[in-house]
Coordinates of C-alpha atoms in Angstrom, one line a residue:
M65 CA 25.1 65.2 156.9
T66 CA 25.8 61.5 156.8
D67 CA 23.3 58.6 157.2
G68 CA 23.9 56.1 160.0
P69 CA 24.6 52.4 159.3
P70 CA 21.7 50.0 158.7
G71 CA 20.2 48.4 161.6
P72 CA 20.9 44.9 162.7
G73 CA 17.9 43.5 161.2
A74 CA 18.5 44.9 157.8
A75 CA 19.0 42.2 155.2
R76 CA 20.4 44.4 152.4
P77 CA 22.0 41.5 150.3
A78 CA 18.7 39.6 150.3
D79 CA 16.9 42.5 148.5
P80 CA 17.1 41.8 144.7
P81 CA 16.2 45.1 143.1
P82 CA 17.5 47.8 145.6
A83 CA 19.8 50.7 144.7
P84 CA 23.5 50.0 145.3
P85 CA 25.0 50.4 148.8
C86 CA 26.5 53.7 148.0
P87 CA 24.9 56.3 146.0
P88 CA 26.7 57.7 143.0
P89 CA 28.8 60.9 143.6
P90 CA 27.3 64.2 143.0
G91 CA 27.2 65.2 139.3
V92 CA 27.4 61.7 138.0
T93 CA 24.5 60.0 136.4
A94 CA 24.0 56.4 137.1
A95 CA 23.8 54.3 134.0
P96 CA 20.6 52.2 133.3
P97 CA 20.7 48.6 134.3
G98 CA 22.9 46.4 132.0
P99 CA 25.5 48.6 130.3
A100 CA 27.8 49.1 133.2
E101 CA 30.7 46.8 133.6
N102 CA 32.3 45.6 136.8
G103 CA 35.3 47.4 137.8
T104 CA 34.3 50.8 136.2
A105 CA 32.6 53.9 137.5
A106 CA 28.8 53.8 137.2
G107 CA 27.7 54.9 133.7
D108 CA 31.3 55.0 132.5
V109 CA 30.9 52.1 129.9
E110 CA 28.2 51.4 127.3
P111 CA 27.4 48.1 125.6
R112 CA 29.7 47.2 122.6
Q113 CA 28.0 48.2 119.4
R114 CA 28.2 46.3 116.0
L115 CA 28.5 47.9 112.6
H116 CA 25.4 47.8 110.4
P117 CA 24.4 44.2 109.1
L118 CA 24.8 45.2 105.5
S119 CA 28.5 46.1 106.1
P120 CA 29.8 42.7 104.9
V121 CA 27.9 43.1 101.6
L122 CA 29.5 46.5 100.9
Q123 CA 32.8 45.2 101.8
G124 CA 32.3 42.3 99.4
A125 CA 31.3 44.6 96.6
K126 CA 34.4 46.8 97.1
S127 CA 36.5 43.6 97.1
L128 CA 34.8 42.6 93.8
V129 CA 35.8 46.0 92.2
V130 CA 39.4 45.4 93.5
V131 CA 39.6 41.9 92.1
I132 CA 38.4 42.9 88.6
A133 CA 40.7 45.9 88.6
G134 CA 43.7 43.5 89.7
L135 CA 42.9 41.1 86.9
S136 CA 44.5 42.5 83.7
W137 CA 43.1 42.7 80.2
S138 CA 45.7 40.1 79.2
T139 CA 44.1 37.6 81.8
L140 CA 40.7 38.1 80.2
S141 CA 42.1 37.4 76.7
R142 CA 44.1 34.3 77.8
V143 CA 41.4 32.4 79.9
G144 CA 38.3 33.6 78.1
F145 CA 35.2 35.3 79.6
G146 CA 33.7 32.2 81.1
W147 CA 36.7 31.3 83.3
F148 CA 37.4 34.9 84.1
A149 CA 33.9 35.4 85.4
V150 CA 34.3 32.1 87.5
L151 CA 37.6 33.4 88.9
V152 CA 36.1 36.7 89.8
A153 CA 33.0 35.0 91.5
V154 CA 35.2 32.7 93.5
L155 CA 37.4 35.5 94.8
A156 CA 34.5 37.9 95.5
L157 CA 32.7 35.0 97.5
G158 CA 35.8 34.4 99.5
A159 CA 36.2 38.2 100.2
T160 CA 32.5 38.4 101.3
V161 CA 32.9 35.5 103.7
L162 CA 35.9 37.0 105.2
A163 CA 34.0 40.4 105.4
V164 CA 31.2 38.5 107.4
V165 CA 33.6 37.0 109.9
S166 CA 35.4 40.3 110.2
W167 CA 31.9 42.1 110.9
Y168 CA 31.1 39.6 113.6
N169 CA 34.4 40.3 115.4
T170 CA 34.2 44.1 115.1
G171 CA 32.6 46.4 117.6
Y172 CA 33.0 49.7 119.3
H173 CA 31.8 51.6 122.4
I174 CA 32.9 54.7 124.4
V175 CA 34.5 54.2 127.7
G176 CA 35.0 57.4 129.6
R177 CA 36.7 59.8 127.2
E178 CA 37.9 57.0 124.7
L179 CA 36.5 55.4 121.8
R180 CA 37.5 51.7 121.8
V181 CA 37.3 49.7 118.5
Y182 CA 37.6 45.9 118.6
E183 CA 38.6 44.1 115.3
G184 CA 40.6 41.3 113.8
L185 CA 40.2 37.8 112.4
L186 CA 43.2 35.6 113.6
W187 CA 44.8 38.5 115.6
R188 CA 42.3 40.4 117.7
R189 CA 43.2 44.1 118.1
T190 CA 41.8 46.8 120.4
R191 CA 42.3 50.4 119.7
A192 CA 41.8 53.0 122.4
I193 CA 41.5 56.5 120.8
P194 CA 41.6 59.4 123.4
L195 CA 39.0 61.8 122.3
E196 CA 40.8 64.7 123.7
R197 CA 43.3 64.2 120.8
L198 CA 40.5 64.2 118.2
Q199 CA 41.1 66.6 115.3
A200 CA 38.2 66.1 113.0
V201 CA 35.4 63.6 112.3
E202 CA 34.2 62.8 108.7
V203 CA 30.9 61.2 107.7
V204 CA 31.6 59.6 104.3
R205 CA 29.1 58.1 101.9
P206 CA 30.4 56.2 99.0
L207 CA 28.0 55.4 96.1
L208 CA 27.2 51.9 97.3
A209 CA 26.7 53.3 100.9
Q210 CA 24.3 56.1 99.4
L211 CA 22.2 53.4 97.7
T212 CA 21.9 51.3 101.0
G213 CA 21.4 54.4 103.2
L214 CA 24.7 53.8 105.2
A215 CA 27.6 56.0 105.9
E216 CA 31.3 55.5 107.1
L217 CA 32.7 57.4 110.0
R218 CA 36.5 58.5 109.9
L219 CA 38.4 60.0 112.7
E220 CA 41.6 62.1 112.6
V221 CA 43.6 62.4 115.8
V222 CA 46.9 64.1 116.7
G223 CA 50.0 62.2 115.6
G224 CA 48.0 59.7 113.6
G225 CA 49.8 58.3 110.6
K226 CA 46.6 57.4 108.9
T227 CA 42.9 57.8 109.4
E228 CA 41.9 56.2 112.7
A229 CA 38.8 54.0 113.4
P230 CA 37.2 54.0 110.1
L231 CA 33.8 52.6 111.2
A232 CA 32.3 51.2 107.9
Y233 CA 29.4 51.1 107.9
L234 CA 26.7 52.6 110.1
S235 CA 23.3 53.9 109.4
V236 CA 23.3 57.7 108.5
A237 CA 21.3 58.5 111.8
D238 CA 23.8 56.4 113.8
A239 CA 26.8 57.9 112.1
A240 CA 25.4 61.4 112.8
R241 CA 24.7 60.6 116.5
L242 CA 28.0 59.1 117.1
R243 CA 29.9 61.9 115.4
Q244 CA 28.0 64.5 117.5
R245 CA 28.8 62.5 120.8
L246 CA 32.5 62.2 119.8
L247 CA 32.7 66.0 119.1
T248 CA 30.9 66.8 122.4
V249 CA 33.1 64.5 124.4
A250 CA 36.3 65.9 122.8
A251 CA 35.2 69.4 123.6
G252 CA 35.1 68.5 127.3
M253 CA 31.5 69.4 127.7
P254 CA 30.1 68.7 131.3
G255 CA 28.5 65.4 131.5
T256 CA 29.6 63.9 128.3
E257 CA 32.1 61.6 130.1
V258 CA 29.2 59.6 131.4
V259 CA 27.8 57.4 128.6
G260 CA 24.7 55.4 129.2
A261 CA 22.1 54.1 126.9
A262 CA 20.7 57.5 126.3
A263 CA 22.5 60.1 124.1
P264 CA 24.2 63.0 125.8
P265 CA 22.7 66.4 126.0
A266 CA 21.8 67.7 122.6
V267 CA 24.4 70.2 121.0
G268 CA 23.6 72.1 117.9
P269 CA 20.6 70.8 116.0
P270 CA 17.4 70.4 118.1
A271 CA 16.0 66.9 119.2
G272 CA 14.7 65.1 116.2
T273 CA 16.8 66.3 113.6
D274 CA 20.0 64.8 112.0
P275 CA 23.1 66.8 112.8
A276 CA 24.6 65.3 109.6
A277 CA 22.0 66.5 107.4
P278 CA 24.2 67.1 104.4
P279 CA 25.0 63.5 103.5
T280 CA 21.2 63.1 102.9
G281 CA 21.0 66.1 100.8
G282 CA 20.3 68.9 103.4
E283 CA 22.3 72.1 104.0
P284 CA 25.2 72.2 106.4
A285 CA 24.2 73.1 109.9
G286 CA 25.4 76.5 111.2
R287 CA 26.0 79.8 109.3
P288 CA 26.6 79.3 105.6
L289 CA 29.9 80.8 104.4
H290 CA 30.1 80.0 100.7
A291 CA 28.9 77.5 98.1
V292 CA 31.0 76.8 95.0
T293 CA 28.9 76.6 91.8
N294 CA 29.5 73.5 89.8
T295 CA 30.1 75.5 86.6
D296 CA 33.0 77.3 88.2
L297 CA 34.3 73.9 89.3
L298 CA 34.1 72.4 85.9
V299 CA 35.7 75.4 84.1
S300 CA 38.5 75.3 86.9
Q301 CA 39.4 71.8 85.9
L302 CA 39.4 72.5 82.2
L303 CA 41.9 75.2 82.9
T304 CA 44.5 72.5 84.0
P305 CA 47.6 71.1 82.2
Q306 CA 45.9 67.7 81.8
A307 CA 42.9 69.1 80.0
F308 CA 45.1 71.2 77.6
L309 CA 47.5 68.3 76.7
L310 CA 44.6 65.7 76.3
P311 CA 43.8 66.5 72.6
V312 CA 47.5 66.3 71.9
G313 CA 47.8 62.9 73.5
V314 CA 44.6 61.7 71.6
A315 CA 45.9 62.9 68.3
F316 CA 49.3 61.2 68.9
V317 CA 47.5 57.8 69.7
V318 CA 45.2 57.8 66.8
A319 CA 48.0 58.8 64.4
Q320 CA 50.1 55.8 65.7
F321 CA 47.1 53.5 65.3
L322 CA 46.4 54.6 61.7
S323 CA 50.0 54.3 60.7
E324 CA 50.4 50.8 62.2
D325 CA 47.0 49.5 61.5
S326 CA 46.8 48.1 64.9
W327 CA 43.3 47.9 66.4
S328 CA 43.4 44.7 68.4
F329 CA 41.2 44.5 71.7
I330 CA 44.4 44.7 74.0
A331 CA 45.6 47.8 72.1
V332 CA 42.3 49.6 72.4
A333 CA 41.8 48.7 76.0
S334 CA 45.3 49.8 76.9
T335 CA 44.9 53.2 75.2
L336 CA 41.6 53.8 76.8
T337 CA 43.1 53.0 80.2
A338 CA 46.0 55.3 79.5
M339 CA 43.8 58.1 78.5
A340 CA 41.6 57.7 81.6
G341 CA 44.8 57.8 83.7
V342 CA 45.5 61.3 82.2
L343 CA 42.0 62.5 82.9
L344 CA 41.9 60.9 86.5
Q345 CA 43.0 63.8 88.6
P346 CA 40.7 66.5 87.0
V347 CA 37.7 64.3 86.9
R348 CA 38.3 63.1 90.4
R349 CA 38.6 66.7 91.7
V350 CA 35.2 67.6 90.0
L351 CA 33.5 64.5 91.6
D352 CA 35.1 65.2 95.0
D353 CA 34.2 68.8 95.2
W354 CA 30.8 68.8 93.6
N355 CA 28.2 70.8 95.4
F356 CA 30.9 72.2 97.7
R357 CA 29.4 74.0 100.7
L358 CA 31.2 75.8 103.5
A359 CA 29.5 76.7 106.8
R360 CA 30.5 77.7 110.3
E361 CA 29.0 76.5 113.6
A362 CA 30.5 78.2 116.7
D363 CA 34.2 77.3 116.7
R364 CA 33.9 74.6 113.9
L365 CA 33.9 74.5 110.1
R366 CA 31.5 72.2 108.4
I367 CA 32.4 71.0 104.7
H368 CA 30.0 69.3 102.6
N369 CA 31.2 68.0 99.1
G370 CA 31.1 65.1 96.7
L371 CA 28.9 63.5 94.1
V372 CA 29.7 59.8 93.9
E373 CA 31.0 59.9 97.4
T374 CA 29.6 62.6 99.6
R375 CA 31.6 63.9 102.6
M376 CA 30.6 65.8 105.7
Q377 CA 33.6 67.1 107.4
T378 CA 33.6 68.8 110.8
V379 CA 36.9 70.6 111.7
P380 CA 37.5 72.6 114.9
L381 CA 39.1 76.0 114.1
E382 CA 41.5 75.6 117.1
R383 CA 43.1 72.7 115.2
V384 CA 44.0 74.6 112.2
Q385 CA 47.8 74.8 111.8
T386 CA 48.3 76.4 108.4
V387 CA 46.0 78.0 105.7
G388 CA 47.5 77.7 102.2
V389 CA 46.5 79.8 99.2
T390 CA 47.3 78.8 95.7
W391 CA 47.0 80.6 92.5
P392 CA 47.5 78.1 89.5
L393 CA 48.9 79.7 86.3
L394 CA 45.9 79.3 84.1
W395 CA 43.6 80.4 86.8
R396 CA 45.1 83.7 87.2
M397 CA 43.5 85.1 84.0
K398 CA 40.2 84.7 85.7
G399 CA 41.4 85.9 89.2
W400 CA 40.8 82.5 90.8
L401 CA 42.5 80.9 93.8
R402 CA 42.3 77.8 95.9
L403 CA 42.4 77.4 99.7
R404 CA 43.5 74.5 101.8
L405 CA 43.8 73.8 105.5
E406 CA 46.5 71.9 107.3
V407 CA 45.3 70.3 110.4
A408 CA 47.4 68.5 112.9
G409 CA 46.7 64.7 112.8
Y410 CA 45.6 64.4 109.2
S411 CA 47.3 61.5 107.6
G412 CA 49.5 63.6 105.2
G413 CA 51.6 60.6 104.3
E414 CA 48.9 59.0 102.2
A415 CA 49.7 59.1 98.4
D416 CA 46.0 60.0 97.6
D417 CA 45.3 63.4 98.8
R418 CA 41.6 62.6 98.3
N419 CA 41.6 61.2 101.8
R420 CA 42.8 64.4 103.5
P421 CA 39.9 66.4 104.5
D422 CA 41.8 69.7 104.1
R423 CA 39.8 71.5 101.3
L424 CA 38.7 75.1 102.3
L425 CA 37.8 76.4 98.9
P426 CA 38.3 74.4 95.7
V427 CA 37.9 77.5 93.5
G428 CA 36.9 81.2 94.1
D429 CA 38.0 84.7 93.4
L430 CA 40.0 87.0 95.7
S431 CA 37.1 88.5 97.6
V432 CA 35.6 85.2 98.5
G433 CA 39.0 83.8 99.5
S434 CA 39.8 86.8 101.6
A435 CA 36.5 86.6 103.3
I436 CA 37.0 82.8 104.2
V437 CA 40.5 83.3 105.4
D438 CA 39.2 86.1 107.8
E439 CA 36.6 83.5 109.2
V440 CA 39.3 81.0 110.0
L441 CA 42.0 83.5 111.0
A442 CA 40.1 86.4 112.3
G443 CA 41.8 89.8 111.3
V444 CA 43.9 88.5 108.5
R445 CA 43.1 89.9 105.0
L446 CA 45.0 88.5 101.9
T447 CA 45.1 92.0 100.5
A448 CA 46.8 93.4 103.4
L449 CA 49.8 91.3 104.2
P450 CA 53.1 93.0 105.1
L451 CA 55.2 90.8 102.6
T452 CA 58.8 92.0 101.9
P453 CA 61.0 90.7 99.2
P454 CA 64.4 89.2 99.8
P455 CA 67.7 91.2 99.0
T456 CA 68.5 91.7 95.4
R457 CA 71.5 89.5 95.6
A458 CA 69.1 86.5 95.9
R459 CA 68.5 86.6 92.2
W460 CA 71.7 84.5 91.7
L461 CA 69.8 81.7 93.3
R462 CA 66.4 82.3 92.1
P463 CA 66.8 84.4 88.9
L464 CA 63.1 84.0 87.6
S465 CA 61.1 83.9 90.9
V466 CA 63.0 86.4 93.1
R467 CA 60.4 89.0 92.5
V468 CA 57.7 86.6 93.7
L469 CA 59.2 85.6 97.0
G470 CA 58.0 87.5 100.0
A471 CA 57.6 87.0 103.8
G472 CA 56.3 89.1 106.6
L473 CA 55.0 89.2 110.2
H474 CA 51.3 90.0 110.5
E475 CA 49.7 90.8 113.8
R476 CA 48.5 87.2 114.1
V477 CA 50.2 85.1 111.4
F478 CA 53.5 84.6 109.7
A479 CA 53.0 84.8 105.9
A480 CA 55.4 83.5 103.2
R481 CA 54.9 83.7 99.4
S482 CA 56.7 81.6 96.8
G483 CA 56.2 80.0 93.4
L484 CA 56.7 81.2 89.8
L485 CA 54.0 79.3 87.6
T486 CA 52.0 78.2 90.4
R487 CA 51.9 81.0 93.0
Q488 CA 51.5 79.9 96.7
L489 CA 51.0 81.8 100.1
A490 CA 51.2 80.1 103.4
L491 CA 49.7 81.6 106.5
V492 CA 50.9 80.2 109.9
P493 CA 49.2 81.4 113.2
Y494 CA 51.9 82.1 115.8
A495 CA 50.2 79.9 118.3
R496 CA 50.8 77.0 116.1
I497 CA 54.5 77.2 115.6
Q498 CA 56.4 74.3 116.9
S499 CA 59.9 75.2 115.9
V500 CA 62.0 77.8 114.0
R501 CA 65.0 76.9 111.9
V502 CA 67.6 79.0 110.2
V503 CA 69.3 77.1 107.4
Q504 CA 72.2 78.0 105.1
G505 CA 73.3 76.2 102.1
P506 CA 76.9 76.5 100.5
A507 CA 75.8 79.1 97.9
Q508 CA 73.8 81.0 100.6
R509 CA 76.9 81.3 102.8
R510 CA 78.8 83.0 100.1
L511 CA 75.9 85.4 99.5
R512 CA 75.3 85.9 103.2
L513 CA 71.7 84.5 102.9
A514 CA 69.7 82.1 104.8
T515 CA 66.3 80.5 104.7
V516 CA 63.9 80.6 107.8
H517 CA 61.7 77.5 108.3
V518 CA 58.6 77.5 110.5
D519 CA 57.5 74.1 111.5
T520 CA 54.0 73.2 112.7
A521 CA 52.3 70.0 114.1
G522 CA 50.8 69.5 110.6
G523 CA 54.2 69.0 109.0
S524 CA 54.8 71.5 106.0
G525 CA 54.6 74.9 107.8
A526 CA 56.2 77.8 105.9
A527 CA 59.6 79.0 104.7
A528 CA 61.1 82.3 103.9
P529 CA 63.9 81.5 101.5
H530 CA 67.0 83.7 100.8
R531 CA 66.6 86.2 103.4
D532 CA 69.6 88.5 104.5
L533 CA 71.5 86.6 107.2
A534 CA 71.1 89.3 109.8
E535 CA 67.5 89.7 108.9
A536 CA 67.0 85.8 109.1
W537 CA 68.2 85.6 112.6
T538 CA 66.2 88.6 113.6
L539 CA 63.1 87.1 112.1
A540 CA 63.7 83.8 113.7
A541 CA 64.0 85.4 117.1
E542 CA 60.8 87.4 116.5
L543 CA 59.0 84.3 115.5
T544 CA 59.9 82.6 118.6
A545 CA 58.9 85.3 120.8
R546 CA 55.7 85.7 119.2
A547 CA 54.9 82.0 119.3
H548 CA 55.6 82.0 123.1
A549 CA 53.4 85.0 123.7
A550 CA 50.5 83.5 121.5
R551 CA 50.6 80.3 123.5
R552 CA 50.5 82.2 126.8
T553 CA 47.6 84.3 125.8
G554 CA 45.8 81.4 124.0

């Protein structure tokens, strides 16, 4: 039924507050007055938001640390402490001023199913991030952010060369709400495309609670899967080559100093810096994985970890490309292993893998690892994988590790094992396979061997090295067929 046109005497343009001429279409909620912009659907655009006002202060403090680290010990010895402090203060002040101007020109808002971020000083830049390509969202709280009650939001999207839209900084509550909204819109839930002043329908935690409780000290939302004890974490990092070789390095440096009688400030500072570099990786892993907790909520994994810098990571299970299992040499005497995720869109090209939210289990025994793998890849048990070794003639190419190599087709995943000192196992779901390659080197051609490579969107995939040539082609054909079938059923 349609309404007739207004009467001749109707003065619609003269009425200041009435409803628009056409009501919104069914199923679309009109936005409150003010946020909508001309030229867009009603309720499709919200007002542009700014970062927290304390953001320039934290950015300036970070710049101060970078400046001090960039100025070497030799600079301090040449100019003296007074001029060194003046130089640091001037550079830090300039960095803070730039941070304030950058904060003034930075903003974000959600338009339809996109997150738009505006930034730039001389050259303004607008980034539109389609939320349907969203892979994971992190709520990160460095030490200064914890002291000021702030948090940083980081996004990972498909095909991104680095972390997208790092919004630094927001209040913890704002970061939690924005993370929940982004995940809800990315999941395509009804009504989430319409963004007004009010938050979308609550998903997960009830109203009045913080869905990102872990950054403030709470437990992860959802069903807890496992919590790593800090004692096991410390022991695991003591069982590393760096920890074992550290006493040897200390003894060598001390002996050198005693023999040359050289204890100048520069020599001592350089030595301490070198020793800190040796211990950097194990210490950093302890700080990063402190209080590691893993939980599951519906089809998502929630990971909480960190001491100096806390992280709350949310990873949809449907985005997982590969699960990697690692048995370091020194861990094997305690039966420990490590689990990692490979998720499409994570910035794998970064030199520092701390920025890759791919930890699934920093340390644990076989029973715990098998249970977690079963949660991520239902029906896959680490102790029941059909792995077969390569032919015996492969020992000419891998004389020491040929007995460790193995590959097989599970009902749901392709499994490949490798490594002599550090044993590794890669599990690739068939639905995540992007391509299959059969590669032969010169020596392999003489031995009638070939390597089967399975590529995923995440990048690394898995490989079955030195298989019999006929078996390699059969395996490649079977992998291709199972990948097509898994995509059709998925």
